PDB file of C-alpha atoms in Angstrom:
ATOM      1  CA  GLN A 867      -4.407 -11.949 -14.586  1.00  0.00           C
ATOM      2  CA  VAL A 868      -4.741  -8.296 -11.377  1.00  0.00           C
ATOM      3  CA  GLN A 869      -4.887  -4.925 -12.075  1.00  0.00           C
ATOM      4  CA  LEU A 870      -3.674  -2.574  -8.938  1.00  0.00           C
ATOM      5  CA  VAL A 871      -4.377   0.870  -8.545  1.00  0.00           C
ATOM      6  CA  GLU A 872      -3.185   2.376  -5.542  1.00  0.00           C
ATOM      7  CA  SER A 873      -4.371   5.468  -3.787  1.00  0.00           C
ATOM      8  CA  GLY A 874      -4.196   7.956  -0.334  1.00  0.00           C
ATOM      9  CA  GLY A 875      -0.445   8.866   0.013  1.00  0.00           C
ATOM     10  CA  GLY A 876       0.301  12.089   1.017  1.00  0.00           C
ATOM     11  CA  VAL A 877       2.717  14.663   2.872  1.00  0.00           C
ATOM     12  CA  VAL A 878       2.387  14.087   6.495  1.00  0.00           C
ATOM     13  CA  GLN A 879       4.111  15.708   9.471  1.00  0.00           C
ATOM     14  CA  PRO A 880       5.844  12.650  11.941  1.00  0.00           C
ATOM     15  CA  GLY A 881       3.362  10.905  13.932  1.00  0.00           C
ATOM     16  CA  GLY A 882       1.156  11.151  11.717  1.00  0.00           C
ATOM     17  CA  SER A 883      -1.211   8.847   9.929  1.00  0.00           C
ATOM     18  CA  LEU A 884      -1.791   7.544   6.064  1.00  0.00           C
ATOM     19  CA  ARG A 885      -5.001   4.738   4.336  1.00  0.00           C
ATOM     20  CA  LEU A 886      -3.312   3.387   1.543  1.00  0.00           C
ATOM     21  CA  ALA A 887      -5.737   1.637  -0.292  1.00  0.00           C
ATOM     22  CA  CYS A 888      -5.952  -0.643  -3.377  1.00  0.00           C
ATOM     23  CA  PRO A 889      -8.583  -1.801  -5.195  1.00  0.00           C
ATOM     24  CA  ALA A 890      -7.891  -4.493  -7.961  1.00  0.00           C
ATOM     25  CA  SER A 891      -9.966  -6.083 -11.235  1.00  0.00           C
ATOM     26  CA  GLY A 892      -9.250  -8.893 -12.960  1.00  0.00           C
ATOM     27  CA  ARG A 893      -9.026 -12.462 -11.018  1.00  0.00           C
ATOM     28  CA  PRO A 894     -10.975 -12.649  -8.271  1.00  0.00           C
ATOM     29  CA  PHE A 895      -9.240 -11.191  -5.894  1.00  0.00           C
ATOM     30  CA  SER A 896      -9.008 -13.757  -3.294  1.00  0.00           C
ATOM     31  CA  THR A 897      -7.167 -15.879  -4.652  1.00  0.00           C
ATOM     32  CA  TYR A 898      -3.875 -13.823  -4.225  1.00  0.00           C
ATOM     33  CA  THR A 899      -1.335 -13.233  -1.727  1.00  0.00           C
ATOM     34  CA  LEU A 900      -1.176  -9.816  -1.682  1.00  0.00           C
ATOM     35  CA  GLY A 901       1.139  -6.628  -0.251  1.00  0.00           C
ATOM     36  CA  TRP A 902       2.295  -3.092   0.424  1.00  0.00           C
ATOM     37  CA  LEU A 903       6.103  -2.753  -0.545  1.00  0.00           C
ATOM     38  CA  ARG A 904       8.078   0.413  -1.019  1.00  0.00           C
ATOM     39  CA  GLN A 905      11.377   2.372  -2.548  1.00  0.00           C
ATOM     40  CA  ALA A 906      13.194   5.142  -1.222  1.00  0.00           C
ATOM     41  CA  PRO A 907      15.956   6.797  -2.900  1.00  0.00           C
ATOM     42  CA  GLY A 908      18.571   5.128  -2.727  1.00  0.00           C
ATOM     43  CA  LYS A 909      17.786   2.062  -1.060  1.00  0.00           C
ATOM     44  CA  ALA A 910      16.572  -1.470  -1.756  1.00  0.00           C
ATOM     45  CA  ARG A 911      13.315  -2.322  -2.716  1.00  0.00           C
ATOM     46  CA  GLU A 912      11.181  -3.834   1.025  1.00  0.00           C
ATOM     47  CA  LEU A 913       8.570  -6.082   1.560  1.00  0.00           C
ATOM     48  CA  VAL A 914       6.445  -4.044   3.910  1.00  0.00           C
ATOM     49  CA  ALA A 915       3.659  -6.022   4.667  1.00  0.00           C
ATOM     50  CA  ALA A 916       2.101  -9.124   3.052  1.00  0.00           C
ATOM     51  CA  ILE A 917      -1.923 -10.215   4.450  1.00  0.00           C
ATOM     52  CA  VAL A 918      -2.774 -14.436   3.151  1.00  0.00           C
ATOM     53  CA  TRP A 919      -6.317 -14.856   1.135  1.00  0.00           C
ATOM     54  CA  SER A 920      -8.468 -15.691   4.336  1.00  0.00           C
ATOM     55  CA  GLY A 921      -7.102 -12.998   6.465  1.00  0.00           C
ATOM     56  CA  GLY A 922      -5.270 -14.853   8.773  1.00  0.00           C
ATOM     57  CA  SER A 923      -1.691 -14.594   7.938  1.00  0.00           C
ATOM     58  CA  THR A 924       0.067 -11.568   8.163  1.00  0.00           C
ATOM     59  CA  TYR A 925       3.416 -10.443   7.341  1.00  0.00           C
ATOM     60  CA  TYR A 926       5.198  -6.732   8.647  1.00  0.00           C
ATOM     61  CA  SER A 927       8.665  -5.986   8.757  1.00  0.00           C
ATOM     62  CA  ASP A 928      10.662  -4.921  11.494  1.00  0.00           C
ATOM     63  CA  SER A 929      10.905  -1.717  10.517  1.00  0.00           C
ATOM     64  CA  VAL A 930       6.762  -0.843  11.380  1.00  0.00           C
ATOM     65  CA  LYS A 931       6.002  -3.496  13.094  1.00  0.00           C
ATOM     66  CA  GLY A 932       3.024  -2.482  15.409  1.00  0.00           C
ATOM     67  CA  ARG A 933       2.641   0.739  13.291  1.00  0.00           C
ATOM     68  CA  PHE A 934       0.897  -0.205  10.335  1.00  0.00           C
ATOM     69  CA  THR A 935      -1.510  -2.358   9.861  1.00  0.00           C
ATOM     70  CA  ILE A 936      -2.330  -4.752   6.267  1.00  0.00           C
ATOM     71  CA  THR A 937      -6.060  -5.591   5.726  1.00  0.00           C
ATOM     72  CA  ARG A 938      -8.256  -7.089   3.033  1.00  0.00           C
ATOM     73  CA  ASP A 939     -11.510  -6.379   2.295  1.00  0.00           C
ATOM     74  CA  ASN A 940     -12.436  -9.019  -0.778  1.00  0.00           C
ATOM     75  CA  ALA A 941     -15.760  -8.418  -1.068  1.00  0.00           C
ATOM     76  CA  LYS A 942     -14.578  -5.309  -2.725  1.00  0.00           C
ATOM     77  CA  ASN A 943     -11.443  -6.536  -4.076  1.00  0.00           C
ATOM     78  CA  THR A 944      -9.491  -3.611  -2.540  1.00  0.00           C
ATOM     79  CA  VAL A 945      -5.575  -4.432   0.331  1.00  0.00           C
ATOM     80  CA  TYR A 946      -5.525  -1.225   2.864  1.00  0.00           C
ATOM     81  CA  LEU A 947      -2.704  -0.087   5.234  1.00  0.00           C
ATOM     82  CA  GLN A 948      -2.998   2.067   7.476  1.00  0.00           C
ATOM     83  CA  MET A 949      -0.471   3.454   9.280  1.00  0.00           C
ATOM     84  CA  ASN A 950      -0.132   5.200  12.116  1.00  0.00           C
ATOM     85  CA  SER A 951       3.036   6.942  13.801  1.00  0.00           C
ATOM     86  CA  LEU A 952       4.662   8.291  10.826  1.00  0.00           C
ATOM     87  CA  LYS A 953       8.015   7.900  10.668  1.00  0.00           C
ATOM     88  CA  PRO A 954      10.504  10.086   7.941  1.00  0.00           C
ATOM     89  CA  GLU A 955      12.835   7.425   6.980  1.00  0.00           C
ATOM     90  CA  ASP A 956       9.036   6.057   5.493  1.00  0.00           C
ATOM     91  CA  THR A 957       8.717   8.360   3.066  1.00  0.00           C
ATOM     92  CA  ALA A 958       9.244   7.101  -0.488  1.00  0.00           C
ATOM     93  CA  ASP A 959       6.880   4.987  -2.891  1.00  0.00           C
ATOM     94  CA  TYR A 960       4.066   2.875  -1.845  1.00  0.00           C
ATOM     95  CA  TYR A 961       3.586   0.132  -3.854  1.00  0.00           C
ATOM     96  CA  CYS A 962       0.329  -1.837  -3.621  1.00  0.00           C
ATOM     97  CA  ALA A 963       1.221  -5.966  -5.244  1.00  0.00           C
ATOM     98  CA  ALA A 964       0.272  -9.259  -6.094  1.00  0.00           C
ATOM     99  CA  GLN A 965       1.170 -12.849  -6.087  1.00  0.00           C
ATOM    100  CA  SER A 966      -0.028 -16.228  -6.495  1.00  0.00           C
ATOM    101  CA  GLY A 967       0.720 -19.513  -6.643  1.00  0.00           C
ATOM    102  CA  GLY A 968       1.634 -18.793  -2.612  1.00  0.00           C
ATOM    103  CA  THR A 969       2.830 -17.278   0.081  1.00  0.00           C
ATOM    104  CA  TYR A 970       6.894 -16.330   0.156  1.00  0.00           C
ATOM    105  CA  TYR A 971       8.043 -12.749   1.334  1.00  0.00           C
ATOM    106  CA  ALA A 972       9.929 -11.695  -0.387  1.00  0.00           C
ATOM    107  CA  PRO A 973       9.258  -8.659  -2.926  1.00  0.00           C
ATOM    108  CA  GLN A 974      10.773 -10.738  -5.808  1.00  0.00           C
ATOM    109  CA  TYR A 975       7.647 -13.589  -5.190  1.00  0.00           C
ATOM    110  CA  PHE A 976       5.226 -10.278  -5.827  1.00  0.00           C
ATOM    111  CA  GLY A 977       5.203 -11.309  -9.806  1.00  0.00           C
ATOM    112  CA  TYR A 978       1.837  -7.685 -10.391  1.00  0.00           C
ATOM    113  CA  TRP A 979       2.276  -3.968  -9.437  1.00  0.00           C
ATOM    114  CA  GLY A 980       0.856  -0.488  -9.229  1.00  0.00           C
ATOM    115  CA  GLN A 981       1.547   2.354  -9.846  1.00  0.00           C
ATOM    116  CA  GLY A 982       2.403   3.331  -7.675  1.00  0.00           C
ATOM    117  CA  THR A 983       1.400   6.643  -4.777  1.00  0.00           C
ATOM    118  CA  GLN A 984       3.925   8.778  -3.195  1.00  0.00           C
ATOM    119  CA  VAL A 985       4.143   9.207   1.604  1.00  0.00           C
ATOM    120  CA  THR A 986       6.530  11.761   2.652  1.00  0.00           C
ATOM    121  CA  VAL A 987       6.876  12.500   5.965  1.00  0.00           C
ATOM    122  CA  SER A 988       8.588  15.440   7.277  1.00  0.00           C
ATOM    123  CA  PRO A 989       8.124  17.916   9.591  1.00  0.00           C
TER     124      PRO A 989
END
């Protein structure tokens, strides 16, 4: 079991940056693959980024490659998402999520979710 609480969302102009953070509690943090997912109105849920337990391997969706960076600090039980060069199409609710028992880069494999934080990119 793991509990996740996102923070860092807000409103930003196109080209701006935000940094999301998600501290976790529960089972040992290092045993989970962690990710960030997002969902915008009328769109399917999308896995934006993920990072394995060691931090040595990451995944990014094509839409955010080169702009977003996911990192984790196991000592602080926290995963981060640095979002740069934000675009209006990045507007969505962002969720911190975790999976155990393997590493699969698809939304349905993340069984633990935070409450979400809203990101709005607008002029």
